[in-house]
Amino acid sequence: MNILFLGPPGGGKGTQSKYLQRKYGMVQLSTGDMLRAAVESQSEVGLRAKEAMESGSLVSDDIVIAIIDERLDQPDTKQGVIFDGFPRTVGQAQALDGILLKKGLRLDHAIEIRVDDDLLVARVAGRFSCATCGASYHDTFTRPKVEGVCDNCGGTKFTRRADDTAEMVRKRLNYFHELTKPLLPYYQEKGVYSLLNGMADIAVVSQELENILAGKRS
Ligand code: AMP
């Protein structure tokens, strides 16, 4: 099964992707993670993407489309993929259609995770993750059970994203409203769209997600 999440920064796309990855062995394809790795390694893609990422803008369509096209050729994607943070523009969605067709794949679900803007700023501005396993935490909502120790892997190093400030989140949200929201009708028309209430507790959202994937809700 191949699915994609549509939602604002801090909406829970990454958290729910990791849930599906753990539970079903599906592969999370986060363009944000891939681009951050490219910037870190100072690859050509990284050098091209850096400025847009640091300013909270979108990286150009051709870069992210090429990354996804290439990544889908790796054998682990046969287990099913979760597109997390891609597509973000109508151009990317159209390109994804072409890529899937070319590779004989299909998209089973496009799931919107909906969260009010005000909550998002609070969520994103306080989040951090384990530097070892990537588990997500939040200053107010989800602290590790033992201070300074990752619940998942016992790691003691944590990282915060440079673009997770209140000002940058507002900017990223503007891009979401302007460029990504038009994808909702795009996928509604294809008959693969479902809506998740992303303001519920994480476990409740995961359960609703399972219902959607099991075809119990459309
Ligand atoms: P994310 O981790 O999904 O919040 O992405 C972090 C940043 O990476 C975004 O603010 C963009 O600069 C860039 N980025 C990630 N995915 C895309 C995409 N599909 N299209 C354009 N830029 C992207």
Short mmCIF file of C-alpha atoms and ligand atoms in Angstrom, two decimals:
data_model
loop_
_atom_site.label_atom_id
_atom_site.label_comp_id
_atom_site.label_asym_id
_atom_site.label_seq_id
_atom_site.Cartn_x
_atom_site.Cartn_y
_atom_site.Cartn_z
CA MET A 1 0.00 0.00 0.00
CA ASN A 2 1.26 3.49 -0.85
CA ILE A 3 -0.12 6.51 0.95
CA LEU A 4 0.62 10.19 1.36
CA PHE A 5 -0.01 12.65 4.14
CA LEU A 6 -1.12 16.19 3.46
CA GLY A 7 -0.87 18.56 6.36
CA PRO A 8 0.78 21.63 7.82
CA PRO A 9 4.14 21.69 9.59
CA GLY A 10 3.63 20.19 13.05
CA GLY A 11 0.41 18.46 11.99
CA GLY A 12 1.71 15.00 12.91
CA LYS A 13 2.68 13.66 9.47
CA GLY A 14 6.08 12.50 10.68
CA THR A 15 4.70 10.97 13.89
CA GLN A 16 2.01 8.99 12.08
CA SER A 17 4.45 7.97 9.33
CA LYS A 18 6.76 6.53 11.97
CA TYR A 19 3.81 4.72 13.54
CA LEU A 20 3.01 3.02 10.22
CA GLN A 21 6.66 2.31 9.61
CA ARG A 22 7.01 0.55 12.99
CA LYS A 23 3.74 -1.33 12.72
CA TYR A 24 3.65 -2.39 9.07
CA GLY A 25 7.21 -1.99 7.83
CA MET A 26 6.12 0.63 5.33
CA VAL A 27 8.88 3.06 4.38
CA GLN A 28 8.64 6.74 5.35
CA LEU A 29 9.79 8.99 2.53
CA SER A 30 10.18 12.40 4.10
CA THR A 31 11.49 14.93 1.62
CA GLY A 32 12.29 17.22 4.57
CA ASP A 33 14.52 14.53 6.15
CA MET A 34 16.16 13.74 2.81
CA LEU A 35 16.84 17.41 2.12
CA ARG A 36 18.25 17.99 5.63
CA ALA A 37 20.59 15.01 5.08
CA ALA A 38 21.64 16.47 1.73
CA VAL A 39 22.37 19.86 3.31
CA GLU A 40 24.32 18.16 6.10
CA SER A 41 26.48 16.21 3.65
CA GLN A 42 26.94 19.31 1.47
CA SER A 43 25.95 17.37 -1.65
CA GLU A 44 25.03 19.24 -4.82
CA VAL A 45 21.32 18.85 -3.99
CA GLY A 46 22.01 20.08 -0.47
CA LEU A 47 23.79 23.17 -1.70
CA ARG A 48 20.87 23.96 -4.03
CA ALA A 49 18.25 23.39 -1.32
CA LYS A 50 19.96 25.09 1.63
CA GLU A 51 18.90 28.68 1.10
CA ALA A 52 15.19 27.90 0.59
CA MET A 53 15.15 25.63 3.63
CA GLU A 54 16.85 28.14 5.87
CA SER A 55 14.39 30.84 4.89
CA GLY A 56 11.31 28.62 5.35
CA SER A 57 10.51 28.68 1.62
CA LEU A 58 9.89 25.69 -0.59
CA VAL A 59 12.73 24.01 -2.43
CA SER A 60 12.15 23.99 -6.19
CA ASP A 61 9.89 21.28 -7.57
CA ASP A 62 12.54 19.76 -9.86
CA ILE A 63 14.84 19.00 -6.91
CA VAL A 64 12.26 17.21 -4.76
CA ILE A 65 10.71 15.38 -7.71
CA ALA A 66 14.14 14.00 -8.70
CA ILE A 67 14.81 12.89 -5.12
CA ILE A 68 11.53 10.99 -4.90
CA ASP A 69 11.88 9.48 -8.38
CA GLU A 70 15.29 8.10 -7.47
CA ARG A 71 14.31 6.94 -3.97
CA LEU A 72 11.40 4.90 -5.33
CA ASP A 73 13.88 2.73 -7.26
CA GLN A 74 15.30 1.32 -4.02
CA PRO A 75 14.00 -2.16 -3.17
CA ASP A 76 12.75 -1.36 0.36
CA THR A 77 9.95 0.74 -1.17
CA LYS A 78 8.27 -2.48 -2.35
CA GLN A 79 6.94 -2.82 1.24
CA GLY A 80 4.77 0.24 0.60
CA VAL A 81 5.68 3.86 1.11
CA ILE A 82 4.40 6.81 3.06
CA PHE A 83 5.06 10.12 1.34
CA ASP A 84 5.61 12.59 4.17
CA GLY A 85 5.82 16.22 3.11
CA PHE A 86 5.60 15.42 -0.59
CA PRO A 87 3.87 16.53 -2.77
CA ARG A 88 3.55 20.12 -1.58
CA THR A 89 2.51 21.79 -4.84
CA VAL A 90 0.18 20.87 -7.69
CA GLY A 91 3.25 20.55 -9.94
CA GLN A 92 4.74 17.98 -7.57
CA ALA A 93 1.45 16.07 -7.40
CA GLN A 94 1.24 15.89 -11.19
CA ALA A 95 4.86 14.75 -11.36
CA LEU A 96 4.16 12.09 -8.73
CA ASP A 97 1.28 10.76 -10.85
CA GLY A 98 3.69 10.39 -13.77
CA ILE A 99 6.39 8.74 -11.64
CA LEU A 100 3.96 6.21 -10.16
CA LEU A 101 2.56 5.39 -13.58
CA LYS A 102 6.05 4.93 -15.02
CA LYS A 103 7.03 2.57 -12.20
CA GLY A 104 3.76 0.61 -12.23
CA LEU A 105 2.78 1.81 -8.74
CA ARG A 106 -0.42 3.32 -7.44
CA LEU A 107 -1.47 5.67 -4.68
CA ASP A 108 -4.02 4.10 -2.32
CA HIS A 109 -4.72 6.96 0.08
CA ALA A 110 -4.09 10.72 0.33
CA ILE A 111 -4.81 11.59 3.94
CA GLU A 112 -5.17 15.14 5.18
CA ILE A 113 -4.19 15.68 8.81
CA ARG A 114 -6.04 18.84 9.82
CA VAL A 115 -4.92 21.06 12.71
CA ASP A 116 -5.73 24.70 13.59
CA ASP A 117 -2.93 27.15 12.88
CA ASP A 118 -2.68 28.45 16.47
CA LEU A 119 -2.00 25.01 17.87
CA LEU A 120 0.61 24.35 15.20
CA VAL A 121 2.80 27.27 16.19
CA ALA A 122 2.86 26.03 19.81
CA ARG A 123 3.50 22.45 18.69
CA VAL A 124 6.33 23.19 16.29
CA ALA A 125 8.13 25.82 18.34
CA GLY A 126 8.61 23.36 21.25
CA ARG A 127 9.52 20.18 19.46
CA PHE A 128 12.79 18.28 19.50
CA SER A 129 13.90 14.79 18.57
CA CYS A 130 16.34 12.09 19.58
CA ALA A 131 19.57 12.51 17.62
CA THR A 132 20.04 8.73 17.53
CA CYS A 133 16.65 7.26 16.56
CA GLY A 134 14.62 10.33 15.56
CA ALA A 135 11.86 9.80 18.16
CA SER A 136 9.85 13.02 18.56
CA TYR A 137 9.34 14.98 21.79
CA HIS A 138 7.92 18.32 22.88
CA ASP A 139 8.86 20.72 25.69
CA THR A 140 5.26 20.86 26.96
CA PHE A 141 3.28 18.01 25.44
CA THR A 142 5.61 14.97 25.27
CA ARG A 143 8.73 15.07 27.38
CA PRO A 144 10.86 11.90 27.69
CA LYS A 145 9.81 9.79 30.70
CA VAL A 146 13.29 10.17 32.16
CA GLU A 147 14.63 13.69 31.64
CA GLY A 148 17.36 13.74 28.99
CA VAL A 149 16.97 10.06 27.99
CA CYS A 150 15.11 8.90 24.87
CA ASP A 151 12.18 6.57 25.75
CA ASN A 152 12.71 4.63 22.55
CA CYS A 153 16.47 3.97 22.34
CA GLY A 154 18.03 5.35 25.52
CA GLY A 155 19.96 7.98 23.55
CA THR A 156 20.98 11.11 25.43
CA LYS A 157 21.51 13.55 22.56
CA PHE A 158 18.61 15.57 21.20
CA THR A 159 18.28 17.97 18.29
CA ARG A 160 16.03 20.88 17.35
CA ARG A 161 15.42 22.02 13.80
CA ALA A 162 16.64 25.49 12.92
CA ASP A 163 13.37 26.21 11.08
CA ASP A 164 11.17 25.37 14.08
CA THR A 165 10.90 28.92 15.42
CA ALA A 166 7.51 30.66 15.73
CA GLU A 167 8.38 33.11 12.94
CA MET A 168 9.52 30.39 10.56
CA VAL A 169 6.47 28.23 11.31
CA ARG A 170 4.16 31.10 10.33
CA LYS A 171 6.03 31.46 7.07
CA ARG A 172 5.92 27.71 6.39
CA LEU A 173 2.20 27.76 7.20
CA ASN A 174 1.63 30.45 4.60
CA TYR A 175 3.23 28.22 1.98
CA PHE A 176 1.01 25.38 3.12
CA HIS A 177 -2.18 27.45 2.76
CA GLU A 178 -1.19 28.96 -0.55
CA LEU A 179 0.50 26.08 -2.39
CA THR A 180 -0.32 22.78 -0.69
CA LYS A 181 -4.02 23.19 0.13
CA PRO A 182 -5.01 23.08 -3.56
CA LEU A 183 -3.93 19.44 -3.41
CA LEU A 184 -6.96 18.59 -1.27
CA PRO A 185 -9.48 18.90 -4.13
CA TYR A 186 -6.88 17.36 -6.45
CA TYR A 187 -6.95 14.12 -4.45
CA GLN A 188 -10.67 14.36 -3.66
CA GLU A 189 -11.32 14.21 -7.39
CA LYS A 190 -9.17 11.11 -7.66
CA GLY A 191 -11.27 9.40 -4.96
CA VAL A 192 -8.34 8.64 -2.64
CA TYR A 193 -8.79 11.49 -0.13
CA SER A 194 -9.59 11.06 3.58
CA LEU A 195 -9.57 13.51 6.48
CA LEU A 196 -8.03 12.93 9.90
CA ASN A 197 -8.57 15.19 12.91
CA GLY A 198 -4.96 15.95 13.84
CA MET A 199 -5.92 17.77 17.04
CA ALA A 200 -6.81 14.57 18.89
CA ASP A 201 -4.28 12.63 21.00
CA ILE A 202 -1.59 10.89 18.99
CA ALA A 203 -2.98 7.40 19.81
CA VAL A 204 -6.48 8.44 18.75
CA VAL A 205 -5.17 9.81 15.46
CA SER A 206 -3.28 6.54 14.88
CA GLN A 207 -6.45 4.54 15.50
CA GLU A 208 -8.45 6.71 13.09
CA LEU A 209 -5.67 6.26 10.58
CA GLU A 210 -5.90 2.49 10.94
CA ASN A 211 -9.65 2.74 10.30
CA ILE A 212 -9.04 4.63 7.10
CA LEU A 213 -6.43 2.15 5.89
CA ALA A 214 -8.76 -0.74 6.74
CA GLY A 215 -11.45 0.90 4.63
CA LYS A 216 -13.72 1.45 7.62
CA ARG A 217 -14.06 5.14 6.85
CA SER A 218 -13.68 7.21 3.73
P1 AMP B 1 9.57 19.39 6.48
O1 AMP B 1 10.56 18.57 7.25
O2 AMP B 1 8.63 18.54 5.68
O3 AMP B 1 8.86 20.41 7.33
O4 AMP B 1 10.43 20.22 5.41
C1 AMP B 1 11.41 21.13 5.81
C2 AMP B 1 11.76 22.05 4.66
O5 AMP B 1 12.25 21.28 3.55
C3 AMP B 1 10.58 22.83 4.08
O6 AMP B 1 10.30 24.02 4.80
C4 AMP B 1 11.07 23.10 2.66
O7 AMP B 1 12.05 24.13 2.63
C5 AMP B 1 11.78 21.81 2.32
N1 AMP B 1 10.88 20.80 1.71
C6 AMP B 1 10.53 19.58 2.22
N2 AMP B 1 9.71 18.92 1.40
C7 AMP B 1 9.50 19.75 0.34
C8 AMP B 1 8.72 19.63 -0.84
N3 AMP B 1 7.97 18.56 -1.11
N4 AMP B 1 8.76 20.68 -1.70
C9 AMP B 1 9.50 21.77 -1.47
N5 AMP B 1 10.26 21.94 -0.37
C10 AMP B 1 10.26 20.93 0.53
#
